[in-house]
Coordinates of C-alpha atoms in Angstrom, one line a residue:
M187 CA 6.2 31.1 76.2
R188 CA 9.7 31.7 76.9
G189 CA 10.7 31.4 73.0
L190 CA 8.2 33.7 72.8
M191 CA 9.1 36.1 74.7
N192 CA 12.3 36.0 74.1
K193 CA 11.7 36.7 70.0
L194 CA 9.5 39.7 71.2
L195 CA 12.5 40.6 73.1
S196 CA 14.8 40.5 71.1
R197 CA 13.3 42.3 67.8
S198 CA 12.2 44.7 70.2
L199 CA 15.7 46.0 71.5
S200 CA 15.9 45.9 67.4
V201 CA 13.6 48.0 66.6
A202 CA 14.2 50.1 70.1
G203 CA 17.8 51.0 68.6
K204 CA 16.6 51.8 65.4
W205 CA 13.9 54.5 67.2
Q206 CA 16.5 55.8 69.5
Q207 CA 18.3 56.0 66.9
Q208 CA 16.6 58.9 64.8
Q209 CA 14.5 60.0 67.2
L210 CA 17.0 61.7 69.1
R211 CA 16.8 64.7 66.8
R212 CA 19.3 66.8 66.9
L213 CA 19.8 70.2 65.0
N214 CA 22.8 69.6 62.4
I215 CA 24.4 72.6 60.7
H216 CA 26.6 72.0 57.6
E217 CA 30.1 72.8 57.5
Y218 CA 30.2 76.7 56.2
Q219 CA 27.7 77.5 59.4
G220 CA 30.0 75.3 61.9
A221 CA 33.5 76.9 60.9
D222 CA 32.0 80.8 60.9
L223 CA 31.0 79.8 64.8
M224 CA 33.9 78.3 65.7
N225 CA 35.6 81.4 64.2
K226 CA 33.9 84.0 66.4
Y227 CA 34.7 81.8 69.1
G228 CA 38.8 82.3 68.0
I229 CA 39.5 78.6 67.1
N230 CA 41.5 78.4 64.0
V231 CA 39.8 77.4 60.8
P232 CA 40.4 77.5 57.2
K233 CA 39.7 80.4 54.6
G234 CA 36.8 79.5 53.7
V235 CA 33.4 81.3 51.6
A236 CA 29.9 79.3 50.9
V237 CA 28.1 79.8 47.3
S238 CA 25.0 78.8 45.7
T239 CA 25.0 79.6 42.3
I240 CA 27.8 79.5 39.7
D241 CA 28.1 84.1 39.5
E242 CA 28.3 83.4 43.2
V243 CA 31.3 81.0 42.5
K244 CA 32.8 83.5 40.1
E245 CA 33.6 86.8 42.6
A246 CA 34.6 84.1 45.5
V247 CA 37.4 82.8 43.4
K248 CA 38.5 86.4 42.6
S249 CA 37.4 88.3 45.3
A250 CA 38.5 85.7 48.8
F251 CA 41.3 84.0 46.6
P252 CA 42.9 85.9 44.4
N253 CA 46.4 85.1 44.6
E254 CA 45.7 81.5 45.5
S255 CA 46.3 78.3 42.7
E256 CA 44.6 75.5 44.4
L257 CA 40.7 75.5 46.0
V258 CA 39.2 72.9 48.2
V259 CA 35.5 73.1 46.9
K260 CA 33.3 70.8 49.3
S261 CA 30.3 69.6 48.4
Q262 CA 27.9 71.2 51.5
I263 CA 24.9 68.4 52.1
L264 CA 23.9 66.7 56.1
A265 CA 26.1 63.7 55.6
G266 CA 29.1 62.8 56.3
G267 CA 32.0 61.1 53.5
R268 CA 31.4 63.5 50.9
G269 CA 34.7 62.3 50.0
L270 CA 33.4 59.7 48.7
G271 CA 30.2 60.2 47.4
T272 CA 28.8 59.9 44.1
F273 CA 26.8 62.5 42.0
Q274 CA 23.2 60.9 40.2
N275 CA 25.0 62.7 37.0
G276 CA 27.9 60.2 37.3
F277 CA 30.6 62.8 38.4
K278 CA 32.4 61.3 41.3
G279 CA 33.0 63.2 45.1
G280 CA 32.1 65.9 46.8
V281 CA 35.3 66.9 47.4
H282 CA 37.8 68.0 45.4
I283 CA 41.4 70.3 45.2
V284 CA 42.0 71.9 42.1
K285 CA 43.5 74.8 40.2
A286 CA 41.8 78.0 40.9
D287 CA 41.0 77.6 37.3
Q288 CA 38.9 74.5 37.1
V289 CA 36.9 76.1 40.2
E290 CA 33.9 76.5 38.5
D291 CA 33.3 73.9 36.3
I292 CA 33.7 71.7 39.8
A293 CA 31.6 73.5 41.2
G294 CA 28.8 73.1 38.3
K295 CA 28.7 69.6 38.1
M296 CA 27.8 69.9 42.3
L297 CA 25.1 72.4 42.0
G298 CA 22.2 71.3 42.0
Q299 CA 22.8 67.5 42.0
I300 CA 22.0 65.0 44.2
L301 CA 24.9 63.8 46.3
V302 CA 24.9 59.8 47.2
T303 CA 26.5 58.7 50.1
K304 CA 26.8 55.9 52.7
Q305 CA 25.2 57.9 54.9
T306 CA 22.3 59.7 52.8
G307 CA 20.8 56.5 51.1
P308 CA 20.2 55.7 47.8
Q309 CA 18.1 58.6 47.8
G310 CA 21.6 61.1 48.6
K311 CA 20.6 64.9 49.4
V312 CA 21.2 67.9 47.1
V313 CA 23.8 70.0 46.9
S314 CA 22.8 73.8 47.3
K315 CA 25.9 75.0 48.6
V316 CA 29.6 74.3 47.6
Y317 CA 32.2 75.4 50.1
L318 CA 35.0 77.2 48.9
C319 CA 38.5 76.7 50.8
E320 CA 42.0 77.6 50.7
K321 CA 44.5 74.3 50.7
L322 CA 46.5 73.9 53.9
S323 CA 50.1 72.3 54.1
L324 CA 49.1 70.2 57.0
V325 CA 51.5 68.4 58.0
N326 CA 49.7 66.3 60.2
E327 CA 45.9 65.1 61.9
M328 CA 44.2 64.6 64.5
Y329 CA 40.9 63.6 66.1
F330 CA 38.7 66.0 68.5
A331 CA 35.3 65.7 69.9
I332 CA 33.3 66.8 72.4
T333 CA 30.1 64.9 73.5
L334 CA 28.0 64.4 76.4
D335 CA 28.3 61.2 78.5
R336 CA 25.8 59.9 80.6
K337 CA 28.0 57.5 82.9
T338 CA 30.1 61.2 83.9
A339 CA 26.9 63.3 83.3
G340 CA 28.7 65.6 81.1
P341 CA 30.8 67.1 79.0
L342 CA 33.5 65.0 77.9
I343 CA 36.3 65.2 75.6
I344 CA 37.5 62.6 73.3
A345 CA 41.5 63.1 71.5
C346 CA 43.2 60.8 69.7
S347 CA 46.6 61.7 68.0
K348 CA 45.7 60.3 64.7
G349 CA 42.6 61.3 62.9
G350 CA 41.5 62.1 58.9
T351 CA 39.3 58.5 59.3
S352 CA 36.2 57.8 60.8
I353 CA 36.5 57.3 65.0
E354 CA 35.0 54.0 65.1
D355 CA 38.6 52.9 62.2
L356 CA 40.2 54.8 64.9
A357 CA 39.2 52.7 67.6
E358 CA 40.5 49.5 65.8
K359 CA 43.2 51.0 65.0
Y360 CA 44.4 52.7 67.7
P361 CA 42.6 52.2 70.6
D362 CA 45.4 52.5 73.4
M363 CA 45.5 56.3 71.1
I364 CA 42.0 56.9 72.1
I365 CA 41.6 59.6 75.5
K366 CA 38.5 60.4 77.2
V367 CA 38.7 63.3 79.3
P368 CA 35.8 63.7 81.3
V369 CA 34.8 68.0 82.4
D370 CA 33.1 69.0 85.7
V371 CA 29.5 70.4 84.6
F372 CA 29.4 72.7 87.2
K373 CA 33.5 73.8 87.3
G374 CA 34.2 74.0 83.5
I375 CA 37.0 73.0 82.0
T376 CA 40.9 73.7 83.6
D377 CA 44.1 74.6 82.5
E378 CA 44.6 70.8 83.8
D379 CA 42.1 69.5 81.5
A380 CA 43.6 71.3 78.3
A381 CA 47.0 70.1 78.9
R382 CA 45.6 66.7 79.5
V383 CA 44.1 67.0 75.9
V384 CA 46.5 68.2 74.8
D385 CA 48.6 65.8 75.8
G386 CA 46.8 62.9 74.1
L387 CA 46.4 65.0 70.4
A388 CA 50.5 64.6 71.1
P389 CA 51.0 67.7 68.4
K390 CA 54.2 68.0 67.0
V391 CA 54.5 71.5 65.8
A392 CA 52.0 73.8 67.4
D393 CA 53.0 75.6 70.1
R394 CA 51.3 74.1 73.7
N395 CA 50.1 76.9 75.2
D396 CA 48.3 78.4 71.7
S397 CA 47.3 74.6 72.2
I398 CA 45.5 74.5 75.3
E399 CA 44.1 77.6 74.5
Q400 CA 42.1 76.1 71.3
V401 CA 40.2 73.5 73.7
K402 CA 39.4 75.8 75.9
K403 CA 37.9 77.8 73.1
L404 CA 36.0 74.6 71.9
Y405 CA 34.3 73.4 75.6
M406 CA 33.4 77.3 75.5
L407 CA 31.3 77.4 71.7
F408 CA 30.3 73.8 73.0
C409 CA 28.2 75.1 76.6
E410 CA 27.4 78.6 76.0
R411 CA 25.9 77.3 72.5
D412 CA 23.7 73.9 73.4
C413 CA 26.0 71.3 71.6
T414 CA 25.4 68.4 72.3
L415 CA 28.4 67.1 69.5
L416 CA 31.4 69.0 68.7
E417 CA 33.3 66.6 66.2
I418 CA 37.2 68.0 63.8
N419 CA 38.1 65.3 62.4
P420 CA 40.9 65.8 61.5
L421 CA 41.4 68.5 64.1
A422 CA 45.2 69.6 61.9
E423 CA 48.6 70.9 62.3
T424 CA 49.6 73.2 59.6
S425 CA 53.3 73.8 58.1
S426 CA 52.8 77.6 59.6
N427 CA 52.4 75.5 62.8
Q428 CA 48.9 76.5 63.5
L429 CA 46.6 74.3 65.3
V430 CA 43.2 74.4 62.4
A431 CA 39.6 72.7 62.8
A432 CA 40.2 71.2 59.1
D433 CA 36.4 69.9 59.3
A434 CA 33.6 70.0 62.0
K435 CA 30.3 68.9 62.8
L436 CA 28.3 70.4 65.0
N437 CA 24.8 69.2 66.7
F438 CA 22.8 71.3 69.3
D439 CA 20.2 70.6 71.3
D440 CA 16.4 70.6 69.7
N441 CA 14.8 71.6 73.4
A442 CA 17.5 74.8 73.4
A443 CA 16.0 76.1 70.7
F444 CA 13.9 78.9 72.1
R445 CA 17.4 80.1 73.5
Q446 CA 19.4 80.3 70.7
K447 CA 17.0 81.0 67.9
E448 CA 20.4 82.7 65.7
I449 CA 21.6 78.7 65.5
F450 CA 18.6 77.6 65.0
A451 CA 17.5 79.9 62.2
L452 CA 20.3 78.0 59.9
R453 CA 18.3 74.6 60.3
D454 CA 17.8 73.6 56.2
P455 CA 14.3 71.8 56.4
S456 CA 15.6 70.4 52.5
Q457 CA 17.9 68.4 53.7
E458 CA 15.4 66.8 56.1
D459 CA 12.9 64.0 55.9
P460 CA 9.7 66.4 54.4
R461 CA 7.7 64.2 55.9
E462 CA 9.7 64.9 59.4
V463 CA 9.5 68.2 58.5
A464 CA 5.8 68.6 57.7
A465 CA 5.5 66.7 61.3
A466 CA 7.4 69.0 63.2
K467 CA 4.9 72.1 61.9
A468 CA 2.5 70.2 62.8
D469 CA 4.0 69.2 66.7
L470 CA 3.8 65.7 65.8
N471 CA 6.6 63.2 66.9
Y472 CA 7.4 61.4 63.6
I473 CA 10.0 59.1 62.1
G474 CA 10.4 57.8 59.0
L475 CA 11.2 54.0 58.8
D476 CA 10.9 51.0 55.7
G477 CA 8.1 49.0 56.5
E478 CA 4.6 49.5 54.7
I479 CA 2.5 49.5 58.0
G480 CA 1.8 53.5 58.8
C481 CA 1.7 53.0 61.6
M482 CA -0.6 56.3 64.0
V483 CA -0.3 55.9 68.1
N484 CA -0.3 57.8 71.5
G485 CA 2.2 57.2 73.4
A486 CA 6.3 56.4 72.4
G487 CA 5.9 53.2 74.9
L488 CA 3.0 52.3 72.7
A489 CA 4.2 53.2 69.7
M490 CA 7.0 50.7 70.6
A491 CA 5.3 47.9 71.3
T492 CA 3.3 48.5 67.8
M493 CA 6.5 48.5 66.3
D494 CA 7.9 44.9 67.7
I495 CA 4.2 43.4 67.1
I496 CA 4.2 44.1 63.6
K497 CA 7.9 42.5 63.8
L498 CA 6.2 39.9 65.5
H499 CA 3.4 39.0 63.1
G500 CA 6.0 39.6 59.7
G501 CA 5.2 42.9 59.2
T502 CA 7.5 46.3 59.1
P503 CA 6.5 49.1 60.4
A504 CA 6.4 52.3 57.7
N505 CA 7.3 54.8 60.2
F506 CA 7.0 56.3 64.1
L507 CA 4.4 58.4 65.0
D508 CA 3.1 59.7 67.9
V509 CA 0.3 61.4 68.5
G510 CA 0.7 62.8 72.0
G511 CA -2.2 63.1 74.9
N512 CA -3.2 66.2 73.7
A513 CA -3.8 66.2 69.3
S514 CA -6.2 68.0 68.2
E515 CA -8.4 66.5 64.9
G516 CA -6.3 68.9 62.5
Q517 CA -3.5 67.4 64.1
V518 CA -4.8 63.7 63.3
V519 CA -6.1 65.1 60.3
E520 CA -2.2 66.2 59.9
A521 CA -0.9 62.9 60.7
F522 CA -2.9 61.2 58.0
K523 CA -1.6 63.1 55.0
I524 CA 2.2 62.6 56.7
L525 CA 0.9 58.9 56.1
T526 CA -0.5 58.4 53.2
S527 CA 2.1 60.1 51.1
D528 CA 4.1 57.4 52.3
D529 CA 4.6 55.4 48.7
K530 CA 6.4 52.7 50.4
V531 CA 2.5 52.2 53.1
K532 CA 0.7 49.8 52.2
A533 CA -2.1 50.0 54.9
I534 CA -1.8 52.3 58.1
L535 CA -2.7 50.4 62.2
V536 CA -4.9 53.3 64.3
N537 CA -3.6 51.6 67.9
I538 CA -5.0 54.1 70.8
F539 CA -5.5 53.3 74.6
G540 CA -7.4 56.7 75.3
G541 CA -6.1 58.9 78.6
I542 CA -5.8 62.3 78.4
M543 CA -6.2 61.4 74.6
K544 CA -10.0 60.8 73.9
C545 CA -10.8 58.5 70.8
D546 CA -13.4 60.6 70.4
V547 CA -11.2 63.1 68.7
I548 CA -8.9 60.3 67.0
A549 CA -12.2 59.1 65.2
S550 CA -13.3 62.3 64.1
G551 CA -9.6 63.2 63.1
I552 CA -9.6 60.0 61.5
V553 CA -13.4 60.6 59.2
N554 CA -12.4 64.5 58.5
A555 CA -8.1 63.2 57.2
A556 CA -10.7 61.2 55.1
K557 CA -12.8 63.8 53.7
Q558 CA -9.7 65.5 53.2
V559 CA -7.2 62.8 52.0
A560 CA -8.1 59.8 49.5
L561 CA -7.2 57.1 51.7
K562 CA -6.7 54.1 48.5
V563 CA -5.2 51.8 51.8
P564 CA -7.0 49.4 54.4
V565 CA -6.6 51.4 57.3
V566 CA -7.1 48.8 60.7
V567 CA -8.1 50.6 63.8
R568 CA -7.9 49.6 67.4
L569 CA -9.7 51.8 69.9
E570 CA -10.0 51.8 73.9
G571 CA -9.8 54.0 76.6
T572 CA -10.9 57.8 77.3
N573 CA -14.9 57.5 75.7
V574 CA -14.1 54.6 73.1
D575 CA -17.9 53.8 72.4
Q576 CA -18.2 57.4 71.4
G577 CA -15.2 56.9 69.5
K578 CA -16.2 53.6 67.5
R579 CA -19.8 55.0 67.3
I580 CA -18.4 57.8 64.9
L581 CA -16.7 55.4 62.9
K582 CA -19.1 53.3 62.4
E583 CA -21.5 56.2 61.7
S584 CA -19.2 57.6 58.5
G585 CA -20.0 54.8 56.6
M586 CA -15.8 54.3 56.3
T587 CA -14.3 50.9 55.7
L588 CA -12.2 50.5 58.2
I589 CA -10.7 46.8 59.8
T590 CA -11.6 46.6 63.6
A591 CA -9.5 45.2 66.3
E592 CA -10.3 43.9 70.0
D593 CA -6.5 44.1 70.7
L594 CA -3.5 44.8 69.9
D595 CA -1.9 41.3 68.8
D596 CA -5.7 41.5 66.3
A597 CA -4.9 44.7 65.0
A598 CA -1.6 43.9 63.7
E599 CA -2.5 40.8 62.6
K600 CA -4.7 42.5 60.6
A601 CA -2.4 45.1 59.4
V602 CA 0.0 42.9 58.6
K603 CA -2.4 40.5 56.4
A604 CA -4.1 43.6 55.1
A605 CA -0.8 45.0 53.9
S606 CA 0.0 41.4 52.1
K607 CA -3.1 41.9 49.6

């Protein structure tokens, strides 16, 4: 028994970790959008123009960079590793430094193409815009970030005098060079806090006082715009002795959407999983995974348990889908549409423990979904709780071919068996 519990706990932690990593839905904006936002706060950024067509590329080179001999052409996708990525058309690299007369050709090989990086997965992401930037003469590269820290219950500034590579690599190679400066969320950043950060960055040519002001402006942006992450890598020094945010990533708290309408209007649905976009519109909590058993459950805890039991019986969940406690029939129908749109799904497991969510509402939603969606895979249903008898009667009278289960373990076992046929 202890061995079974240890096995279940191990898998639970594994799935939970993956779920938590993906469930924290944070708005992620493109590099050019982040640069524009930082510029509004007086933060030094390279001069740049985002373009989406070849005609716009020609106009930008002519009007914005008339005296530049070289430019940086950056593909805009919401994923890291662009520089080392490969386009599905065979073109290598999502970031290029080129002569001004070559910009049009390089941009043409990126626009409208799919870029695959280590963070996109094999399916890649479409490049709808490229960002044309001035080429800076950098003399030093550092790392800077602000995030939220559970331990100090507030913002935490992370700085390193080395930059230009991932923070994971920096932590491995230069652990003693990374400093962390917690900021009192009630007092805000002080001159002393900012000075400690600058000391950790150890700029070589940039003015110390100017650098302190830049750090304070970055903190102001982080707080005023409800960021969950502000990462600049590299934070660079130029040959003109200026501190510049050469490349930045900004994430924003979804819970702040009501007061950050300008920011959330920047969301790019083309960069997101279309199933998650559809789920968000239907007010459903959905995260796509890589398995073969589609799950529809009410409540995050029960959803996690369902995924764990599926793994325990040798299957793999295709998603996390929580319909919540107040789902309507329409939302249940939409949930089925999302589940059946995934070609990898070989079986669907509906696991409802009715409390606020009533079993008869779920049952009616399943029946209506079957009328609107061609259910080509087996459906295993386990209902328990409020109005369970009415729910079972609705399903029975519908004439649908369903696999019923008495408890969660039975349901998971039947779903794995059905998916393997």
